[in-house]
XYZ file of C-alpha atoms in Angstrom:
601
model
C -14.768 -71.944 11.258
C -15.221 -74.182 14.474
C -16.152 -77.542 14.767
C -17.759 -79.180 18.232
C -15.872 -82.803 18.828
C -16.868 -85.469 21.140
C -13.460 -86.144 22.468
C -11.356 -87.286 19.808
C -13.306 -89.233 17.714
C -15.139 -91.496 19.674
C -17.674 -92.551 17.417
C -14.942 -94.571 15.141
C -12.621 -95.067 17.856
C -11.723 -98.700 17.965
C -10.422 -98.960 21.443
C -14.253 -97.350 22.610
C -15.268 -100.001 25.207
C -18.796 -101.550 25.392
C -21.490 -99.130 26.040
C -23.940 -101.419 27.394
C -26.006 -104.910 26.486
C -25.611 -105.398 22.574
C -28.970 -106.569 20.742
C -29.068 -108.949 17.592
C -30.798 -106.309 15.648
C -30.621 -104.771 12.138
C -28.528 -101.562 11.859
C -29.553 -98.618 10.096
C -29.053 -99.320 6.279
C -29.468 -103.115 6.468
C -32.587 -105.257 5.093
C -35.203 -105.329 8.239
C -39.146 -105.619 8.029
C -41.198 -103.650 5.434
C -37.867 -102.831 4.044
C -37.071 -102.746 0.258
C -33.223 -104.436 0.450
C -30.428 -103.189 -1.509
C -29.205 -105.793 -4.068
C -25.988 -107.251 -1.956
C -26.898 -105.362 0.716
C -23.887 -105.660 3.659
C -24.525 -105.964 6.967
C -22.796 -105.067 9.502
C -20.978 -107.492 12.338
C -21.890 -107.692 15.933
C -18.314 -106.595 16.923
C -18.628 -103.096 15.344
C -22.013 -102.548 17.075
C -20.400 -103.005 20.423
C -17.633 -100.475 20.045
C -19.737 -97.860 18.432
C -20.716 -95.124 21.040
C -23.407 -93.583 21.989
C -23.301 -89.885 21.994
C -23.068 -88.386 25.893
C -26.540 -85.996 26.567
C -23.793 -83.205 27.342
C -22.720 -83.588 23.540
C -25.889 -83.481 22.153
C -26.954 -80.587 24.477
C -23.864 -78.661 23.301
C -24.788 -79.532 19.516
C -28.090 -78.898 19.692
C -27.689 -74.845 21.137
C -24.977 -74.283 18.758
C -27.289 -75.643 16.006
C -30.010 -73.346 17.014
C -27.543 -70.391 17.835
C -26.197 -70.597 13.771
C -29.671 -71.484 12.706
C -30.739 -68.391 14.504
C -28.205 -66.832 12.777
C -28.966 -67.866 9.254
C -32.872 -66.916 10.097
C -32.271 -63.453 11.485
C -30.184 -63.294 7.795
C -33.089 -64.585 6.237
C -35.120 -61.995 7.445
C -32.568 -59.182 6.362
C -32.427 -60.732 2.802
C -36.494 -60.648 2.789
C -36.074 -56.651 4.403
C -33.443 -56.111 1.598
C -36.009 -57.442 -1.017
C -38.991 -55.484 0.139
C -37.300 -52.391 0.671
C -35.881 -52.562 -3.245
C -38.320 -54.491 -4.815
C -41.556 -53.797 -2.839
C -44.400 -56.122 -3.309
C -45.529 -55.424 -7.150
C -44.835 -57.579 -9.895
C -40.759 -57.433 -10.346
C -40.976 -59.112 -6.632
C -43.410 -61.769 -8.218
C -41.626 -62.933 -10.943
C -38.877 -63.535 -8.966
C -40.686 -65.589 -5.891
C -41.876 -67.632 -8.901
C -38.122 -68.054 -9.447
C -37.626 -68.633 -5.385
C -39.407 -72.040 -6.322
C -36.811 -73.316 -7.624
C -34.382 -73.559 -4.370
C -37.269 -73.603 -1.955
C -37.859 -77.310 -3.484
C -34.148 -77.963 -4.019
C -33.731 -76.941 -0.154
C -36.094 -79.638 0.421
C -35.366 -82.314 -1.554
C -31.894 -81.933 -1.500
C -30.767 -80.512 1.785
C -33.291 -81.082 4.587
C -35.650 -83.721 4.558
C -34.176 -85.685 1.201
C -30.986 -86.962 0.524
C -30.124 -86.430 4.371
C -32.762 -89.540 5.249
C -30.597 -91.632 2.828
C -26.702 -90.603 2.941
C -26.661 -90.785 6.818
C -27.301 -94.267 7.016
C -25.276 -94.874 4.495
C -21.933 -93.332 5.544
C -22.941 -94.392 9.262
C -22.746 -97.858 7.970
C -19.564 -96.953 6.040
C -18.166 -95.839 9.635
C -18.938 -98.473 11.193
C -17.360 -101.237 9.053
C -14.231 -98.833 8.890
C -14.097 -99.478 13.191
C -14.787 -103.178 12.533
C -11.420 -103.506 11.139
C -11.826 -103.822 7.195
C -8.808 -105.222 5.829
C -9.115 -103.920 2.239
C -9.870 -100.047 0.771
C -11.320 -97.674 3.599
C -15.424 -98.141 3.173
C -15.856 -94.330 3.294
C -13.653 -93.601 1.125
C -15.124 -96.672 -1.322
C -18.913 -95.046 -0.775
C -18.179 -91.386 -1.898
C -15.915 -92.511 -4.725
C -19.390 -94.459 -6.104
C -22.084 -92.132 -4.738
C -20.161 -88.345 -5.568
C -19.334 -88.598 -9.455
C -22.845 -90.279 -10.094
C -24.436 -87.701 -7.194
C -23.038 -84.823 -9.529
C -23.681 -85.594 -12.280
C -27.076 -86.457 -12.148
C -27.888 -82.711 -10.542
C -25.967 -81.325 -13.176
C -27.957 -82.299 -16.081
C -30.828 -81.655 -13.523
C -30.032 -77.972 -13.718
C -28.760 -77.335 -17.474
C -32.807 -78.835 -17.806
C -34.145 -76.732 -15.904
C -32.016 -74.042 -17.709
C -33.126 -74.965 -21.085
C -37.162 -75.441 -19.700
C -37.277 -71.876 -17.742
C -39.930 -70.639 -20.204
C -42.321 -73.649 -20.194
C -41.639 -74.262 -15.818
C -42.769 -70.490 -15.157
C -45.831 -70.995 -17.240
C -46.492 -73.959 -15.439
C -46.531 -72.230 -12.243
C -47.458 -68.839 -12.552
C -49.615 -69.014 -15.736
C -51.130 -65.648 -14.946
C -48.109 -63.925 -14.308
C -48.825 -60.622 -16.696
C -45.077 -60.537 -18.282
C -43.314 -63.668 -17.654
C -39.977 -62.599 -19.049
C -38.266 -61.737 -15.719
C -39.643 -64.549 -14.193
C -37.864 -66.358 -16.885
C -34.601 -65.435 -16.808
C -34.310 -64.685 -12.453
C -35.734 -69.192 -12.816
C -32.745 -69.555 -14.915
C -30.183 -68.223 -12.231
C -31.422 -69.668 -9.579
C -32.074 -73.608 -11.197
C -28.480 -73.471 -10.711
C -28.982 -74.437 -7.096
C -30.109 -77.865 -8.366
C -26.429 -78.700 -8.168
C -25.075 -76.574 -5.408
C -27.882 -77.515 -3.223
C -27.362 -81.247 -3.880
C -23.554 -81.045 -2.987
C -24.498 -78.662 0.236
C -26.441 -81.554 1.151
C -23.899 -84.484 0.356
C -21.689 -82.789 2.663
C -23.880 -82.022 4.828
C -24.667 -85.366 5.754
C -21.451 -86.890 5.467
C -19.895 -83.954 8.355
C -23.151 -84.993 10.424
C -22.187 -88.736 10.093
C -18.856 -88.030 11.627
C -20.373 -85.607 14.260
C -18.837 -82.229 12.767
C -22.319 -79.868 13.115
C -21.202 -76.240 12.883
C -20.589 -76.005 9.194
C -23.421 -77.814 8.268
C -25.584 -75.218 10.881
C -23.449 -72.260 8.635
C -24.722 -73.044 5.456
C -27.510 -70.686 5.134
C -25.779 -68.187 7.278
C -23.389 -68.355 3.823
C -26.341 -68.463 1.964
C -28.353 -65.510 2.764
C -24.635 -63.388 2.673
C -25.003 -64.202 -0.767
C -28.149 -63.065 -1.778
C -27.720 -60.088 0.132
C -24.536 -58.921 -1.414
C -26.053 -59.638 -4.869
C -29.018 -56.849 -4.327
C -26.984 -54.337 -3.168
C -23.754 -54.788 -5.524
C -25.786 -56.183 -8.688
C -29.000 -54.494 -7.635
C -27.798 -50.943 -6.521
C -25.103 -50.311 -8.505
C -25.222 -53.006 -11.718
C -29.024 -52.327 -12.341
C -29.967 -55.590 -12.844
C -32.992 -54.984 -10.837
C -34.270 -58.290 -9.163
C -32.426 -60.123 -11.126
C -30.214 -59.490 -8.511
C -31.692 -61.214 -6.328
C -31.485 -64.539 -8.052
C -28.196 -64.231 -8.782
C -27.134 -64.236 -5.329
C -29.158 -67.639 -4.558
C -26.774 -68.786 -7.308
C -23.694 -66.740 -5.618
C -25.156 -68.080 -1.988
C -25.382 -71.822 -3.360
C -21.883 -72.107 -4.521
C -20.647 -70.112 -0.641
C -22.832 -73.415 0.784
C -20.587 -75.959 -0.800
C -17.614 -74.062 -0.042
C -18.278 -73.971 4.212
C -18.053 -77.548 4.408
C -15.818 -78.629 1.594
C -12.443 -78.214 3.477
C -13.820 -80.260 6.855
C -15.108 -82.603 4.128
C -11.823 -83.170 2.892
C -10.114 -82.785 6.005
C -12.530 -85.989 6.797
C -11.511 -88.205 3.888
C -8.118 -87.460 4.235
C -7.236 -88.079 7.780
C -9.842 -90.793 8.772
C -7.951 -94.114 7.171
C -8.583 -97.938 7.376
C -8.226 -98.419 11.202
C -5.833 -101.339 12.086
C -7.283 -103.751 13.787
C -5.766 -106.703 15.614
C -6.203 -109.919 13.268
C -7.601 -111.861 16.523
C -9.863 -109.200 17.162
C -11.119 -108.868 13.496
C -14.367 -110.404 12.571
C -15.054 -113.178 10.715
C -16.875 -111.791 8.417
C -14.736 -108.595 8.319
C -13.642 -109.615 4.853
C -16.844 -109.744 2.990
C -17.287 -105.837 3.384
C -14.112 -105.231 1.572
C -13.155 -105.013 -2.071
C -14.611 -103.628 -5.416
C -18.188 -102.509 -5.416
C -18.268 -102.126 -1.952
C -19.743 -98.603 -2.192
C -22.453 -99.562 -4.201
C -23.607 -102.217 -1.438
C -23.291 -99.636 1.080
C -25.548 -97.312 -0.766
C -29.100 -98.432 -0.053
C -31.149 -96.499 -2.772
C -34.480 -98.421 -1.696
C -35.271 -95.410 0.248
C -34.640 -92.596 -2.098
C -38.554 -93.388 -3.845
C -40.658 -92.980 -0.439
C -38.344 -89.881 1.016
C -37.935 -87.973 -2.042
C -41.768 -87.921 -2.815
C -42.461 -87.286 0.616
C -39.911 -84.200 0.456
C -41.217 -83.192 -3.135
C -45.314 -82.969 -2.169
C -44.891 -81.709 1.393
C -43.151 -78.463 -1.000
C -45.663 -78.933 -3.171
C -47.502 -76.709 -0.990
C -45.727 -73.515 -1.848
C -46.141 -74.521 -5.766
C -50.226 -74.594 -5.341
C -50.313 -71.555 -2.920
C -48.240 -69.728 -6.161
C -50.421 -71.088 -8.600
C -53.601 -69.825 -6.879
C -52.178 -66.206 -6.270
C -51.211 -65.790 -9.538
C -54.922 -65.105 -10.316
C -55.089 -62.383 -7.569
C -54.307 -58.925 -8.024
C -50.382 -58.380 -8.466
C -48.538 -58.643 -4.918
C -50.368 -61.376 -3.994
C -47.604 -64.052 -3.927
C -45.211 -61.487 -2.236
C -47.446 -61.409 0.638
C -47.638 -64.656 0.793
C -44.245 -64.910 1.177
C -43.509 -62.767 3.692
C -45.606 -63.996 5.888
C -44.627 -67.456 5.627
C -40.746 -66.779 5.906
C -41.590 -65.036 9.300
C -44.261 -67.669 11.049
C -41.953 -70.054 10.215
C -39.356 -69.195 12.106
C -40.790 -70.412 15.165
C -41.369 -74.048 13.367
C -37.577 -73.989 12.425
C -36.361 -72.818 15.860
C -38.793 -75.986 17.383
C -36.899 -78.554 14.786
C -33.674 -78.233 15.505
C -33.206 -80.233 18.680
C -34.493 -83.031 16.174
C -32.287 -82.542 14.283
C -29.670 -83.583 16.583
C -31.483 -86.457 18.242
C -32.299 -88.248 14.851
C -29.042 -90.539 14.661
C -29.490 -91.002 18.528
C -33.019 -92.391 17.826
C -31.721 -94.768 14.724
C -29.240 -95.788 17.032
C -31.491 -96.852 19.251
C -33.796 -99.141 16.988
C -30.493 -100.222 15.508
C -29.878 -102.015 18.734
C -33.251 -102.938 19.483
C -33.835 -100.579 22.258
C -37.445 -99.182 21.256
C -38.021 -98.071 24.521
C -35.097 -95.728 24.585
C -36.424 -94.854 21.048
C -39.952 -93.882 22.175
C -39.077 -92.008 24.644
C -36.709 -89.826 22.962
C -39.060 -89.320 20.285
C -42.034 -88.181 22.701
C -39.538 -85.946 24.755
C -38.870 -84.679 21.221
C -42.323 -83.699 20.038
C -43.194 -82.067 23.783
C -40.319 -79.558 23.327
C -41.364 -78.800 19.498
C -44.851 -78.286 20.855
C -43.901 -76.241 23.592
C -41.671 -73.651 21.271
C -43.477 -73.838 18.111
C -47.209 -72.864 19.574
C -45.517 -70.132 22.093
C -44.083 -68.978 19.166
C -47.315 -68.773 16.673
C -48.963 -67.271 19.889
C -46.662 -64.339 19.591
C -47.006 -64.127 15.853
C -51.002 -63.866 16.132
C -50.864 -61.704 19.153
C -48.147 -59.616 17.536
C -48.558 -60.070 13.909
C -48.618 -55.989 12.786
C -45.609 -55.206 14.856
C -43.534 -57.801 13.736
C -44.454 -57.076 10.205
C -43.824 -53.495 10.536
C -40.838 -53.479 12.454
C -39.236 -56.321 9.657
C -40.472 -54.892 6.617
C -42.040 -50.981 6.206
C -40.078 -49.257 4.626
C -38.974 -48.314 1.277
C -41.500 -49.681 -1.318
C -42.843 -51.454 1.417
C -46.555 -49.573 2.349
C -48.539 -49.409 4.995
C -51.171 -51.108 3.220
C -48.661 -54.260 2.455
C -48.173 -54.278 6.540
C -52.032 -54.922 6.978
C -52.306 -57.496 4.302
C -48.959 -59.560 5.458
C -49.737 -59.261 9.015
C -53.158 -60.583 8.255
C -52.119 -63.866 6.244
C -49.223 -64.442 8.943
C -52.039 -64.743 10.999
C -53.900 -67.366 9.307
C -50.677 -69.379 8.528
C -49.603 -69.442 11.992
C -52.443 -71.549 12.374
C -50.654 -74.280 10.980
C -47.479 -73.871 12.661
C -47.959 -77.080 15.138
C -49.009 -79.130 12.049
C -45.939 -77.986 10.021
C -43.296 -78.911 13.270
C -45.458 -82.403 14.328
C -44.742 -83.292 10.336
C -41.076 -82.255 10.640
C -40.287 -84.361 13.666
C -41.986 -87.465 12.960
C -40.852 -87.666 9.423
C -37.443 -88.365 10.787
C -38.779 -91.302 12.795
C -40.341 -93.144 9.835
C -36.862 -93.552 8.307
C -34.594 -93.454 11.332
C -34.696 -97.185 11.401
C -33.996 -97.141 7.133
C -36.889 -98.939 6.849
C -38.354 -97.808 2.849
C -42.137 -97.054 3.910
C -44.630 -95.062 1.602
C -46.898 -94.130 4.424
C -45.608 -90.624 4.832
C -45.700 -89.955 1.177
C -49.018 -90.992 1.408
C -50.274 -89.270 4.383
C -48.624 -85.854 2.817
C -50.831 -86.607 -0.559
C -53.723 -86.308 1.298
C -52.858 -83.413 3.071
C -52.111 -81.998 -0.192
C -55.285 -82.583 -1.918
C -56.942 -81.049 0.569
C -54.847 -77.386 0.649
C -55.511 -77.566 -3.379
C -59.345 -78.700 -3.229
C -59.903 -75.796 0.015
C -57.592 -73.433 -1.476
C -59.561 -73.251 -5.024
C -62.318 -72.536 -3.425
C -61.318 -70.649 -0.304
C -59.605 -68.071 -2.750
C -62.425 -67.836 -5.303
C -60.825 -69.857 -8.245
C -62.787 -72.295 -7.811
C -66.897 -70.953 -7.221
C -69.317 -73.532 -4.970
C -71.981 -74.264 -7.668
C -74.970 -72.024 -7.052
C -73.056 -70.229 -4.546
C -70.587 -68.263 -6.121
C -67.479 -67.100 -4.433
C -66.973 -67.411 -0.268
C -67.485 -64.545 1.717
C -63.588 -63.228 2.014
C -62.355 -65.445 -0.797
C -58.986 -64.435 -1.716
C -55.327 -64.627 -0.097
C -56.284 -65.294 3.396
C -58.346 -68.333 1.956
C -54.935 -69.796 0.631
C -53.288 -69.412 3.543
C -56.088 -71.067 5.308
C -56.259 -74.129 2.878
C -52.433 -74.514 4.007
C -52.947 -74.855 7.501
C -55.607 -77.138 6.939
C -53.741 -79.237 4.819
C -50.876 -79.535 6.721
C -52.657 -80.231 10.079
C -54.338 -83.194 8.197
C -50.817 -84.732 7.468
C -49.463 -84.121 10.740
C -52.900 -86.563 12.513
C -52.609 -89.112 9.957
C -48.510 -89.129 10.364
C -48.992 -89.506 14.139
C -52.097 -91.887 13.930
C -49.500 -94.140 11.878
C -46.058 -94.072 13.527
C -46.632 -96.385 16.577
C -47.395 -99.593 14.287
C -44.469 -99.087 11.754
C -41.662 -97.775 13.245
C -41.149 -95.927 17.049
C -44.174 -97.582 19.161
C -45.577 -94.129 20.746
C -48.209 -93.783 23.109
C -50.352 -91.838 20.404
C -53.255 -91.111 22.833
C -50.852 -89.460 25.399
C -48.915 -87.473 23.143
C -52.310 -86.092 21.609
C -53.580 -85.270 25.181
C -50.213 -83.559 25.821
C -50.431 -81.391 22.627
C -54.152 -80.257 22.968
C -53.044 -79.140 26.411
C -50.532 -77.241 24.907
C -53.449 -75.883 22.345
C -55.518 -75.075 24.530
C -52.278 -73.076 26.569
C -51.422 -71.174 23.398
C -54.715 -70.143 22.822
C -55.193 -68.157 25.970
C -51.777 -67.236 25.587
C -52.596 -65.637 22.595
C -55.452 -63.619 23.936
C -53.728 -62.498 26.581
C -50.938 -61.324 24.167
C -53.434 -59.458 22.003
C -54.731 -57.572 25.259
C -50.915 -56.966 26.445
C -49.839 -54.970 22.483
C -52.955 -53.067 22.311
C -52.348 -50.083 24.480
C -48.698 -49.296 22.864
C -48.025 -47.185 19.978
C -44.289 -48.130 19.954
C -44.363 -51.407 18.226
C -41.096 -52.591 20.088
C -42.349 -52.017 23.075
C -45.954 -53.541 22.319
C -44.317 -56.355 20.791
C -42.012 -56.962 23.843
C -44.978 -56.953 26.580
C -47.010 -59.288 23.980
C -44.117 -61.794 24.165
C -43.696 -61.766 27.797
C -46.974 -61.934 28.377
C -47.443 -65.311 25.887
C -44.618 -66.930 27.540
C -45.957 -66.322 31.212
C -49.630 -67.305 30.397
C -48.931 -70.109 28.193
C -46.137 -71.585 30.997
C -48.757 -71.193 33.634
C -52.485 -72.455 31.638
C -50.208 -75.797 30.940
C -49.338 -75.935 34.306
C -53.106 -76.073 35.573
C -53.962 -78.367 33.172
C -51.366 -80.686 34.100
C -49.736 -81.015 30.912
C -47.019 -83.272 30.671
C -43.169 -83.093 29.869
C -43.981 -78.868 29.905
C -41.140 -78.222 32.596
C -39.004 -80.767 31.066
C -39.314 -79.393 27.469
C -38.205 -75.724 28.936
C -35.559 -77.170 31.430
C -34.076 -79.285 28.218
C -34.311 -76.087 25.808
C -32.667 -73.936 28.736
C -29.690 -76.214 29.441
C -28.909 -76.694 25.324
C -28.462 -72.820 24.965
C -26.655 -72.631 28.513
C -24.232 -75.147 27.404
C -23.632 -74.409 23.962
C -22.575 -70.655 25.140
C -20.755 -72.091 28.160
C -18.335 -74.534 26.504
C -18.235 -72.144 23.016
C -14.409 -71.998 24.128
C -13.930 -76.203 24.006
C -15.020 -76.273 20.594
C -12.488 -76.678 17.483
């Protein structure tokens, strides 16, 4: 395994000189306004804000392609694991029990990987970095904050999962109540609640290599995730009969191969990165308060954990109502469902990951009071995402019954399941922009550490309206005197959740500019209808381009040239903005991560 360095270690590197005009601002993880503070809360000093450096753009380009190359990676995976499971499992009932089971990770992903713990440990062991440059005189502050955080981290997912364990019976019931034989559902939920711990570590390490800068095996982790799975159907599946049971014991086979990516450069971390030496003239003042016993608890600021773990736990709350609403359909409902999600979302994940790079440059910059610098990372940000994510669901509705035939028919996998996933994939990649505009500004709400319920809120209401549409779009719910809606059904579900979502993603960008990064909300709107209005022609245009070919590679190919060409040139007549930027930046990130592949270690 690789790693991509800036330089040595520049971000802890003592002798670092000034890299520009220090502000008297709060850092990320200290008390500022609307914050909740920590109980003895430290702060950092002015001296270790000026030698802490700001990442080059070279850097970040090179970490942001080699992000999105693994990410790829783990995606394309993905997409072999879902192949794998249609192909043995089909889309019948054995497949539903265990995607009742899938809920289980696809919330502990969530919570515990991506947009949870991440929002909270970064600060944290940024801070923790920081006061280690400053020139502590007592025990190493990282070192302090995981010997707090771990154990109690641990622990606390451990009797998370023997819960879940013991509860499998009453948790499927809750969620699937109209699954005909619950039994397999049962016991695949009690392999994969497992991942409650594994998950939680995968995270914890996660953010702690991200801290220090080390991105490649954090981007690996579902590339060692879905190797996992995979394995498990054909060894376990094949040959052990377990049927698809199989399949959820490789997410608890895959969760343990996530920890064990990033363990060693974890512990290569801790163990080389001492108490730096610092000259006692050049030592702050106040150096000596952020040393001694309990010095990890004041680093940890668990103010935060409330707002972003709700947030994290409704916005997957979607998945759990979509489930609970096809389990009164006819049995292969929730499989189709679930193939067509996993596939349009791969252009929402592709569209994230330059965000997912740029987040500590953005709390960087309202740790020193640059908001300017901050706003206009943050709209460059949202541009690109636009840009990829609606060319992307373009494709997928242009192209929907080739890409779902070329991924999935064969085996048990029908015909008839082609038409039906291919026309939910549709619907959902309705709310593709929704689902990416919610992903990127999430990260600005707590990039300054600031504890804020807004986007908890703003994701309830999103939610209540995919479950109020959704019961009624899919006919469990009837309008009274009405009866069931023309259609009701699957495609009604999937409808309710790009409704939902696109609600949360206007009342998430309505808010941002008065709590936290002050966009220019009416421009950024203007820029993404544009880009609406772009994808949408695009998207006719691809539907005229796969029509005349039987080959679906070759229809699928023409479609996607064809969305790319007219979507690039409709934005370019209606003047949208940042469009030739977004492309130029997204170019030049894949250029250079393939370029300098042989500088990395």
């Amino acid at each position: 395994m690789t790693e991509i360095r800036e330089g040595r270690d520049r971000m802890t590197d003592p002798a670092s000189p000034p890299q520009g005009p220090v502000r008297s601002a709060p850092v990320a993880g200290a008390p500022a306004k609307e914050a909740t503070p920590a109980a003895e809360a430290v702060t950092l000093p002015a001296q270790a804000r000026r030698r802490t450096r700001v990442p080059s753009n070279r850097f970040l380009a090179r970490a942001a392609g080699l992000t999105a190359v693994l990410t790829v990676a783990g995606s394309l995976l993905g997409l072999v694991r879902d192949q794998a499971l249609a192909h043995f499992f089909g889309a019948g009932p054995d497949t539903d029990a265990f995607l009742v089971a899938w809920t289980v990770p696809e919330v502990a992903s969530t919570l515990l990987i991506e947009d949870g713990t991440a929002l909270v440990l970064v600060p944290a062991f940024s801070l923790a970095l920081a006061l280690r440059v400053a020139g502590s005189t007592g025990r190493d502050p990282v070192h302090e904050l995981v010997r707090y955080t771990l154990p109690r981290f641990a622990a606390a997912l451990a009797l998370v999962a023997a819960v879940l364990i013991a509860g499998a019976p009453l948790l499927v019931d809750v969620l699937a109540p109209g699954l005909p034989d619950p039994r397999t559902a049962v016991d695949c939920t009690r392999l994969t609640a497992t991942c409650a711990l594994t998950f939680g570590l995968t995270g914890y390490c996660g953010a702690a290599l991200r801290t220090h800068r080390r991105y490649v095996s954090p981007a690996s982790i579902y590339v060692a995730y879905n190797i996992g799975i995979i394995t498990a159907m054909v060894v376990l599946g094949s040959y052990g009969g377990w049927g698809v049971r199989s399949a959820a014991a490789g997410v608890a086979i895959g969760g343990g191969l996530m920890v064990l990516v990033q363990a060693p450069f974890v512990r290569s971390e801790l163990r080389a990165r001492r108490t730096v030496a610092v000259p006692e003239g050049d030592r702050p003042a106040d150096a000596g308060t952020t040393t001694g016993k309990g010095l990890g608890r004041r680093l940890f600021a668990p103010a935060m954990l409330g707002p972003v773990l709700l947030f994290a736990l409704l916005r997957q709350s979607q998945v759990l109502i979509e489930r609970f609403l096809a389990s009164e359909l006819p049995a292969g409902a929730i499989s189709h469902l679930n193939y067509a999600q996993k596939v349009a979302q791969v252009p929402m994940v592709m569209s994230l990951m330059l965000c997912t790079v740029t987040f500590p440059v953005v709390a960087q910059a309202l740790a020193d009071g640059d908001t300017e610098q901050a706003r206009r990372r943050v709209e460059r940000d949202l541009a690109l995402a636009g840009c990829i994510v609606l060319i992307g669901a373009a494709t997928v509705i242009a192209a929907a019954p080739q890409i779902v035939g070329l991924l999935f028919e064969r085996g048990a996998f029908t015909p008839a399941d082609t038409a039906a996933t291919a026309d939910v994939m549709r619907v959902y990649a309705l709310g593709l922009l929704g689902h990416t505009l919610v992903g990127a500004l999430i990260r600005s709400y707590f990039s300054a550490a600031r504890t804020t319920w807004y986007p908890a809120a703003a994701m309830a209401a999103g939610l209540t309206v995919t479950a109020v549409a959704g019961a009624f779009a899919s006919g469990v719910w009837n309008l009274p005197g009405v009866g069931p809606l023309p259609g009701a059904g699957i495609l009604g579900i999937a409808a309710a959740n790009a409704l939902g979502i696109t609600v949360t993603a206007v009342v998430m960008l309505l808010g941002l500019s008065g709590r936290t990064v002050p966009i220019r909300t009416g421009t950024v709107a203007r820029g993404l209808a544009g880009l609406t209005v772009a994808a949408g022609c695009a998207t006719g245009a691809g539907l005229l381009a796969a029509a005349p070919f039987d080959n679906a590679v070759a229809g699928l190919a023409c479609c996607a040239l064809c969305v790319v060409t007219v979507f690039v040139a409709v934005a370019h007549v209606l003047r949208v903005r940042d469009v030739t930027s977004a492309v130029r930046t997204l170019t030049t990130a894949l250029a250079t991560a393939t370029r300098k592949l042989r500088h990395v270690r």
